[in-house]
XYZ file of C-alpha atoms in Angstrom:
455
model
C 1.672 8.066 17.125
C 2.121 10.505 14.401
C 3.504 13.847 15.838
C 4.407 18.302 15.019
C 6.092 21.082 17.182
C 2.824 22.209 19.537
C 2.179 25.939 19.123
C 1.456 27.864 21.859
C -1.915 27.065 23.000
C -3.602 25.531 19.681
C -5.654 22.346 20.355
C -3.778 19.350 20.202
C -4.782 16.169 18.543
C -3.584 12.588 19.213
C -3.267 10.487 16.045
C -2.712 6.564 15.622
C -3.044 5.295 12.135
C -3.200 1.431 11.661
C -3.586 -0.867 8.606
C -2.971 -0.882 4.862
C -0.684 2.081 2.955
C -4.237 3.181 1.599
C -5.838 3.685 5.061
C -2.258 5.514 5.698
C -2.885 7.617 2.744
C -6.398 8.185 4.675
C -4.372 9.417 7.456
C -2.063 12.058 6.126
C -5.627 13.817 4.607
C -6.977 14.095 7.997
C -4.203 15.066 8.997
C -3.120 17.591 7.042
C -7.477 19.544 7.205
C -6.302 19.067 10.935
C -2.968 21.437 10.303
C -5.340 23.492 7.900
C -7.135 24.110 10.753
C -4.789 25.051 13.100
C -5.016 21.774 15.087
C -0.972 20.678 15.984
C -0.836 16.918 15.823
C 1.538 15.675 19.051
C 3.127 12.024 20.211
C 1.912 11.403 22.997
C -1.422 10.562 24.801
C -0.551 12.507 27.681
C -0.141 15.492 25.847
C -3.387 15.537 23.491
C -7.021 17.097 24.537
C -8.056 13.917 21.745
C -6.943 11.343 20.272
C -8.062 10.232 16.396
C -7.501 6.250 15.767
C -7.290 5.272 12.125
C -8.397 1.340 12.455
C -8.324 -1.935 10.342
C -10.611 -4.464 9.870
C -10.231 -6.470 7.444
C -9.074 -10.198 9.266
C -9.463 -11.004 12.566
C -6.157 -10.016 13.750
C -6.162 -6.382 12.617
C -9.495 -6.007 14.007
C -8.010 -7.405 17.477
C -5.336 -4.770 16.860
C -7.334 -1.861 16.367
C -9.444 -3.006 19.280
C -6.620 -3.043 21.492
C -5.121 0.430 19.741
C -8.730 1.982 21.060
C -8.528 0.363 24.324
C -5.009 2.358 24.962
C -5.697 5.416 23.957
C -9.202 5.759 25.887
C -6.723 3.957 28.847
C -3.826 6.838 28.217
C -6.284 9.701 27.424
C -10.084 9.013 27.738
C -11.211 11.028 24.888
C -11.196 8.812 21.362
C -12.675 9.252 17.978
C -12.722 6.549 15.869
C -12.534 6.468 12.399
C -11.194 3.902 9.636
C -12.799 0.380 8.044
C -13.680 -1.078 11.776
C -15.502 2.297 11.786
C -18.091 0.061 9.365
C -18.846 -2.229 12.519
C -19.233 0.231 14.943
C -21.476 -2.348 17.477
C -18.524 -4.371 17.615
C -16.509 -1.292 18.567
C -19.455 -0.067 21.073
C -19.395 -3.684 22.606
C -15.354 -3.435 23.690
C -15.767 0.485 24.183
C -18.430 2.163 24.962
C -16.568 4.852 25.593
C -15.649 6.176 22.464
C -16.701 9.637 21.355
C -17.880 9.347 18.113
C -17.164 6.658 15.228
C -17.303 6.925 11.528
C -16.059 5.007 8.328
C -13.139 4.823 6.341
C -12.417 8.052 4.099
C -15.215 9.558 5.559
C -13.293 12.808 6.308
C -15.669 15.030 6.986
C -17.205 13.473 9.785
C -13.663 13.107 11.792
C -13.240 16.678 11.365
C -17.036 17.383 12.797
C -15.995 15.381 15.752
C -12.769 16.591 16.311
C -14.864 20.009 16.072
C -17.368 18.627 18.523
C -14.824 17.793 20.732
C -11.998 20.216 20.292
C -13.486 23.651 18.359
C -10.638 24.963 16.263
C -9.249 28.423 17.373
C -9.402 31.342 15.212
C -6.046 32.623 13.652
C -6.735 36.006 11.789
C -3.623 35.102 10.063
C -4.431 31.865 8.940
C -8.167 32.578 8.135
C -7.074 34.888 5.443
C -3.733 32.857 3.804
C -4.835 30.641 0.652
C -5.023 27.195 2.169
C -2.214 25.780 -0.667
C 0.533 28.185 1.288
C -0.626 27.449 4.973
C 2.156 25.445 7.006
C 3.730 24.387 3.588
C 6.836 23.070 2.930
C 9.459 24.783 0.716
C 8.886 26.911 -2.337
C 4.584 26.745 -0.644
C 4.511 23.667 -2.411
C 1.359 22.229 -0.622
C 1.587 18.048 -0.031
C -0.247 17.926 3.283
C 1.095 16.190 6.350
C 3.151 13.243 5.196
C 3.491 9.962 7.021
C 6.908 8.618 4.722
C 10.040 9.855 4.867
C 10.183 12.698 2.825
C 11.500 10.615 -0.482
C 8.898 8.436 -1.248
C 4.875 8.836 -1.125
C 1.856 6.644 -1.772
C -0.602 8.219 -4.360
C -4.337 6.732 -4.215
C -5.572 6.809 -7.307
C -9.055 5.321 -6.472
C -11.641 4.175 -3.587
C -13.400 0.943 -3.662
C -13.350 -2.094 -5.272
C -16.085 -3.816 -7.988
C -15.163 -7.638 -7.312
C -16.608 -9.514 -4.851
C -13.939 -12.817 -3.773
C -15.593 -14.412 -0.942
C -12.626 -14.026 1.381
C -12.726 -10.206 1.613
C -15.236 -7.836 2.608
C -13.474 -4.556 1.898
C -16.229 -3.568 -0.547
C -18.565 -3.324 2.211
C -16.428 -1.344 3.892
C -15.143 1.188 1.527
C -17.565 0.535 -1.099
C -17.698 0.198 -5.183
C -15.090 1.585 -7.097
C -14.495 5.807 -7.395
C -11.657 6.609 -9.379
C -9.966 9.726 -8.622
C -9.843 12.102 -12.237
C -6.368 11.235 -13.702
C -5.388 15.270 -14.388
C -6.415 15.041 -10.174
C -4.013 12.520 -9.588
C -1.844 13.962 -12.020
C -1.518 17.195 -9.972
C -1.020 15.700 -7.183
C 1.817 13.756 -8.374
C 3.543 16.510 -10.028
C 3.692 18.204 -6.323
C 4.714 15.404 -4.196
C 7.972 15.559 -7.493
C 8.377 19.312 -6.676
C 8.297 18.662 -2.294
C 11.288 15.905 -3.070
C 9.686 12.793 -3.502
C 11.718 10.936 -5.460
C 9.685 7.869 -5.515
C 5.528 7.365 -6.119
C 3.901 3.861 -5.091
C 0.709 3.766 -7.328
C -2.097 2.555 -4.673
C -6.175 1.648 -4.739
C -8.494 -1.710 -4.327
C -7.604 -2.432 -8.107
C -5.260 -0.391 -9.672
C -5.959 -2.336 -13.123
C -9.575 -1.166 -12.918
C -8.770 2.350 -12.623
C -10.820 4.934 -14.743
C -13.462 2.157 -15.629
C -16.124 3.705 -13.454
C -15.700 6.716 -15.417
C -15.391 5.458 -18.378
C -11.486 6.154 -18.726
C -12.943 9.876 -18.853
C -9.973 12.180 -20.783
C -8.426 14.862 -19.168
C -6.198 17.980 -19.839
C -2.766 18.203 -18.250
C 0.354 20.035 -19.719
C -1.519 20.441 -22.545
C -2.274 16.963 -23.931
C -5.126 15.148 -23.269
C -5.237 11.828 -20.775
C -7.584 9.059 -20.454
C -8.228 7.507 -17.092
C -6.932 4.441 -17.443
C -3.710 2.684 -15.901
C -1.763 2.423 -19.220
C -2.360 6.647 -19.695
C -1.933 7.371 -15.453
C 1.653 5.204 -16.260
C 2.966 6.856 -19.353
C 2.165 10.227 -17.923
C 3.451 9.529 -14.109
C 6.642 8.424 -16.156
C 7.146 11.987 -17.674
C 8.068 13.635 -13.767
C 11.092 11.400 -14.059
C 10.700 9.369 -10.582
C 10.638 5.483 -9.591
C 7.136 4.635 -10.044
C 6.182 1.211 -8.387
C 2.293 -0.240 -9.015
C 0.686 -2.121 -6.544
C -2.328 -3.800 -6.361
C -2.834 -4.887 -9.618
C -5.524 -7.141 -10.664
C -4.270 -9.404 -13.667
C -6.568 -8.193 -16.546
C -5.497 -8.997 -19.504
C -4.558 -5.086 -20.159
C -1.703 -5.392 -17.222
C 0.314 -6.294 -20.613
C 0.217 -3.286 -21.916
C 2.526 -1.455 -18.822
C 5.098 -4.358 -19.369
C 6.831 -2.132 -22.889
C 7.150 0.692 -20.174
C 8.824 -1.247 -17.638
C 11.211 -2.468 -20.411
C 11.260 0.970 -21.666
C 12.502 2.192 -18.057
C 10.146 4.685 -17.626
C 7.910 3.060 -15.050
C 9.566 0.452 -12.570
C 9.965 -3.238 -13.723
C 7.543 -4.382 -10.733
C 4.686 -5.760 -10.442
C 2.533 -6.545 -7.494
C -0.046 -9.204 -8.288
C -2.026 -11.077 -5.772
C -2.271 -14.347 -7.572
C -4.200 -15.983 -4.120
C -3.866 -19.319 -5.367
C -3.332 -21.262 -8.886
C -6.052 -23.991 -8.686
C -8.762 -23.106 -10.675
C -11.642 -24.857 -8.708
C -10.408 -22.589 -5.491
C -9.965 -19.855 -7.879
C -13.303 -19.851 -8.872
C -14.350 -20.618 -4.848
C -12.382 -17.110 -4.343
C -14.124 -15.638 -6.938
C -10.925 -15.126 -8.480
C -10.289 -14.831 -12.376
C -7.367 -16.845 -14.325
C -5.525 -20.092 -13.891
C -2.465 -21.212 -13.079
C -1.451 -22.503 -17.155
C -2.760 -19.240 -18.335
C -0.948 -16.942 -15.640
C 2.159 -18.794 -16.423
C 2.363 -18.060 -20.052
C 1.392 -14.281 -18.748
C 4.521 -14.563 -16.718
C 6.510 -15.991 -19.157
C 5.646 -13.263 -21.801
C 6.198 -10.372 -20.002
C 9.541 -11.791 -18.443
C 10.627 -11.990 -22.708
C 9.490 -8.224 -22.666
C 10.769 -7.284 -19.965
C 13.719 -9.680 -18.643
C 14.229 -7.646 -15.251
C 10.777 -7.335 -13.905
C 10.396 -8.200 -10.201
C 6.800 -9.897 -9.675
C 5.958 -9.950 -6.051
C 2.338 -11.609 -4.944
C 0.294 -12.816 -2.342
C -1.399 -16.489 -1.819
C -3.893 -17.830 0.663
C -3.121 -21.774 1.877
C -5.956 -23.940 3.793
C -8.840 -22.104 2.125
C -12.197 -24.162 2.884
C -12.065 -26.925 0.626
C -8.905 -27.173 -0.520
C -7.347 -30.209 -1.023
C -4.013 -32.029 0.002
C -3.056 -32.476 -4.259
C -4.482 -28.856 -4.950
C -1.892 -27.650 -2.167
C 0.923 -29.748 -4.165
C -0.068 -28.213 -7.076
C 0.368 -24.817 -5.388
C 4.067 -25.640 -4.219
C 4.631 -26.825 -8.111
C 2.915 -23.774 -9.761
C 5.658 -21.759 -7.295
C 8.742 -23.490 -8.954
C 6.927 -22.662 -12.313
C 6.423 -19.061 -11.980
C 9.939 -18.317 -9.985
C 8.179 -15.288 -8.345
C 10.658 -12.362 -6.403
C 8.188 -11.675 -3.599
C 6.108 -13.398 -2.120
C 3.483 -13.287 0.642
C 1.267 -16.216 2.125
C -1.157 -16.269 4.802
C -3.608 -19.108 6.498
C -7.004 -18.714 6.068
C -8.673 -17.073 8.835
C -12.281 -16.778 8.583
C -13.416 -12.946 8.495
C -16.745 -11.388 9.822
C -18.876 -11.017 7.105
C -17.262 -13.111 4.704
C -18.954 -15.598 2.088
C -15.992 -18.128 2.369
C -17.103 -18.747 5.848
C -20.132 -20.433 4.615
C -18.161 -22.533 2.660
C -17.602 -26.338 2.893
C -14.829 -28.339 3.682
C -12.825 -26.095 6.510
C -9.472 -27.287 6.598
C -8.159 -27.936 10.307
C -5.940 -25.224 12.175
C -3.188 -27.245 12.332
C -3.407 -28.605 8.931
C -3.448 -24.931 7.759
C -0.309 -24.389 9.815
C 1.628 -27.270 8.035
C 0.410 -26.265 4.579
C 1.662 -22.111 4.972
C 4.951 -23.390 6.615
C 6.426 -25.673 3.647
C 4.719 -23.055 1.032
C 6.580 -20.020 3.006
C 10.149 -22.883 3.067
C 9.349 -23.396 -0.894
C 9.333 -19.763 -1.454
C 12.189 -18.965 0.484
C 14.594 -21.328 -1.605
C 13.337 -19.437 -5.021
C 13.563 -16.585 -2.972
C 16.966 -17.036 -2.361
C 18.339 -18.487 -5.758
C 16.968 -15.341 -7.039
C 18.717 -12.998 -4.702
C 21.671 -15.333 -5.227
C 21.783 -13.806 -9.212
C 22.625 -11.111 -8.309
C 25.521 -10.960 -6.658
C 28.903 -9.810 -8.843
C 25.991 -7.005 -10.669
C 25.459 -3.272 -10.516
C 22.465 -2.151 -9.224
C 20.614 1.699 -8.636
C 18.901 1.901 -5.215
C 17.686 4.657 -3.249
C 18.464 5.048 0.117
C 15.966 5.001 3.233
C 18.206 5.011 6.495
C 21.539 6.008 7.420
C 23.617 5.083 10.563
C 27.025 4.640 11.343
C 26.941 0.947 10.196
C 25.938 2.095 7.035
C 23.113 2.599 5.155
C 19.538 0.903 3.966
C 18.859 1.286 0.507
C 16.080 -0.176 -1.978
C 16.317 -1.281 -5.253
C 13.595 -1.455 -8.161
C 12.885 -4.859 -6.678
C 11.951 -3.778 -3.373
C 8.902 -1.539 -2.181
C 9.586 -0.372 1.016
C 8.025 -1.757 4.357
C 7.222 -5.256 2.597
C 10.060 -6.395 0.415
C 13.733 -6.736 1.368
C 16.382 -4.368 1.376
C 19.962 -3.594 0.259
C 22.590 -2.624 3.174
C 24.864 -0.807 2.027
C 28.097 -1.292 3.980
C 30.337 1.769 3.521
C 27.302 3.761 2.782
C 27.297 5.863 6.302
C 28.279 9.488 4.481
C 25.138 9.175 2.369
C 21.890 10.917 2.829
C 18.147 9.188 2.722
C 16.660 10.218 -0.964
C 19.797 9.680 -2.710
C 20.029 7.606 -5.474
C 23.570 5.683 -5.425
C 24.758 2.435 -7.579
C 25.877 -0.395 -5.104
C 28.380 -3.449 -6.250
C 26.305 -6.318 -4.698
C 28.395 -8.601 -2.744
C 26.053 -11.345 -0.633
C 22.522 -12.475 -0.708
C 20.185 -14.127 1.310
C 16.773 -15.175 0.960
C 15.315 -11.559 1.493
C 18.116 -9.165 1.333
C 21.287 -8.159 -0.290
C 23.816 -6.383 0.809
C 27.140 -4.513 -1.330
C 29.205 -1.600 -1.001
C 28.699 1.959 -3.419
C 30.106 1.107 -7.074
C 33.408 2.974 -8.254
């Protein structure tokens, strides 16, 4: 539960934020009108007058989990708002708990602060009332970022809402609607701040960041005196000018996600890509409502790895989708060995309320599903591990996350935090989180590597 110092009698709001880093990102906005509004945000349910639950809802599981998140905190507390993508199916949110106060949808902000308000009216501060809102409970130099749920290094900048494509296994479009790009001299801005509060790292997040700007028409915008077009090629080249790790995630593989490889190679964005490839048949492709195949996404692979020799590719796959086929699996497990992907993710199939795939033919058996993910997840973990295994005996920069006195937890360009691996570094117990540092990498394994700080 996200927490503050309580002030002397200010109303005090319980927050639990589930789900995706955009639905995160969802959470530090509420939470930061909350601190606008003189509202101090505390840890536990005990100690709230309400409690705000951020939910997921986009498989089965995380729906089960946000379920059960409500449950506690109406358990613990007895007042709950609800707000977040299970917000969008608020009968199946009425049918486990009634109870709840009020319920809205994800990024609907304003209507979490009118029922925090219902509940909980904010107090009048005479001091506050009359600061500009940019200098109220800032951090240093009143550099205004808003309540923050990293570490203080790194930050996730949403750079859109919504998504255009419709793949039959998702149904986050109903849920969060089309696509609404944020102005890139907006995002901009924002970026430029997060720089100036210490961030030292910015992980580029939407729906699609490859579509980004197309709903308004990659619109040009003034900032430090040049002009920018919304679009992800222009957001990149500009984001790369505050001097900061910039990671993209979520990319869609149009054919334009070639033109931010010469700025990987360049070094002025990060040399990662995160690509959710879903498969590499192209009859389940197409079932997915998915775009490419797996020859032409190899010779993408292929020709930005001769642009860019170091770029990590990390992506996502689905196994046991209805209708696939024992041979199209094989062909899976081959297209892995082809592309010699970094990272990679891999789920089973689980049908989704709401979803077109569930209509689909051809549902592949539980158990079958099971088999398929664990040799795809055992494929992966040998490439996984060769990979790793290169570089050992090399020099790498990484910026550190943790520090105990077994040493530290560092990243390098090849891992985003909270889903990739990490680096340990082993005499690295003097150094402080945010701090960039080269490490001498000594061992590998299939996820992480560890070293010890380069002479």
């Amino acid at each position: 539960m996200s927490r503050s110092i309580p002030s002397a009698n200010s109303p005090r709001v319980g927050f639990v934020s589930l789900g995706c880093p955009k639905a995160l990102v969802d959470s530090e906005r509420i939470l930061t009108q909350l601190r606008i509004e003189g509202y101090d945000i505390v840890g536990s349910y005990g100690a709230a007058d309400v409690v705000v639950v951020n939910t997921c809802g986009f498989i089965d599981a995380a729906v089960q989990e946000s379920l059960d998140a409500i449950g506690e905190a109406l358990a613990e507390n007895g007042k709950v708002i609800v707000t977040g993508c299970l917000g969008k199916r608020a009968d199946v949110i009425r049918a486990t708990h009634p109870g709840v106060l009020a319920i809205t949808g994800p990024q609907d902000y304003a209507s979490v602060m009118s029922a925090v308000h219902v509940q909980l009216p904010p107090k009048h501060d005479p001091f506050l009332d009359v600061m500009p809102a940019a200098r109220r409970r800032s951090g240093d130099r009143n550099i205004d970022v808003g309540v923050k749920l990293t570490p203080k290094h790194y930050a996730y900048l949403k750079i859109s809402e919504g998504c255009n494509h419709r793949c039959t296994f998702c149904i986050i479009p109903s849920m969060r609607g089309d696509l609404v790009s944020r102005p890139i001299d907006e995002v901009l801005i924002e970026a430029e701040k997060l720089v100036k509060s210490g961030v030292r790292e910015l992980l580029v997040i939407s729906q699609d960041t490859s579509a980004y700007g197309v709903d308004l028409k990659y619109a040009a915008r003034e900032w430090h005196g040049g002009r920018h077009r919304t679009r992800m090629t222009e957001l990149c080249a500009a984001l790369a000018e505050l001097g900061v790790w910039v990671r993209l995630h979520y990319v869609y593989p149009y054919p334009h996600v070639d033109e931010v490889i010469p700025l990987m190679a360049q070094g002025k964005i990060l040399p990662y890509l995160d690509i959710p490839f879903q498969h590499s048949s192209p009859r389940i492709l197409k079932l997915m409502k998915r775009p490419a195949a797996s020859a032409k996404t190899l010779e993408r692979i292929r020709a930005w790895r001769a642009v860019c020799p170091q770029l990590t590719i990390r992506s996502t796959f689905i196994v046991g989708f209805p209708g696939e086929t024992d041979a199209e699996f094989e062909d899976l497990l081959e297209f892995l060995h082809e592309a010699q992907l970094d990272r990679v993710g891999a789920f089973a199939y689980s049908p989704v309320d709401g979803a077109r795939a569930n209509d689909l033919p051809g549902a592949v058996p539980e158990e079958v599903k099971q088999e398929r993910l664990e040799r795809f997840m055992a494929t992966q973990a040998g490439i996984s591990a060769a990979r790793l295994q290169r570089k050992v005996g090399t020099t790498l920069q990484a910026l550190v996350d943790q520090v105990d006195a077994d040493g530290a937890i560092a990243r390098t360009a090849a891992d985003a935090p909270e889903i990739d691996g990490v680096l340990r570094i082993l005499d690295g117990s003097r150094l402080k989180p945010g701090l960039f540092v080269d490490v001498r990498i000594e061992a590998a394994d299939e996820h992480d590597l560890s070293g010890r700080v380069a002479v």
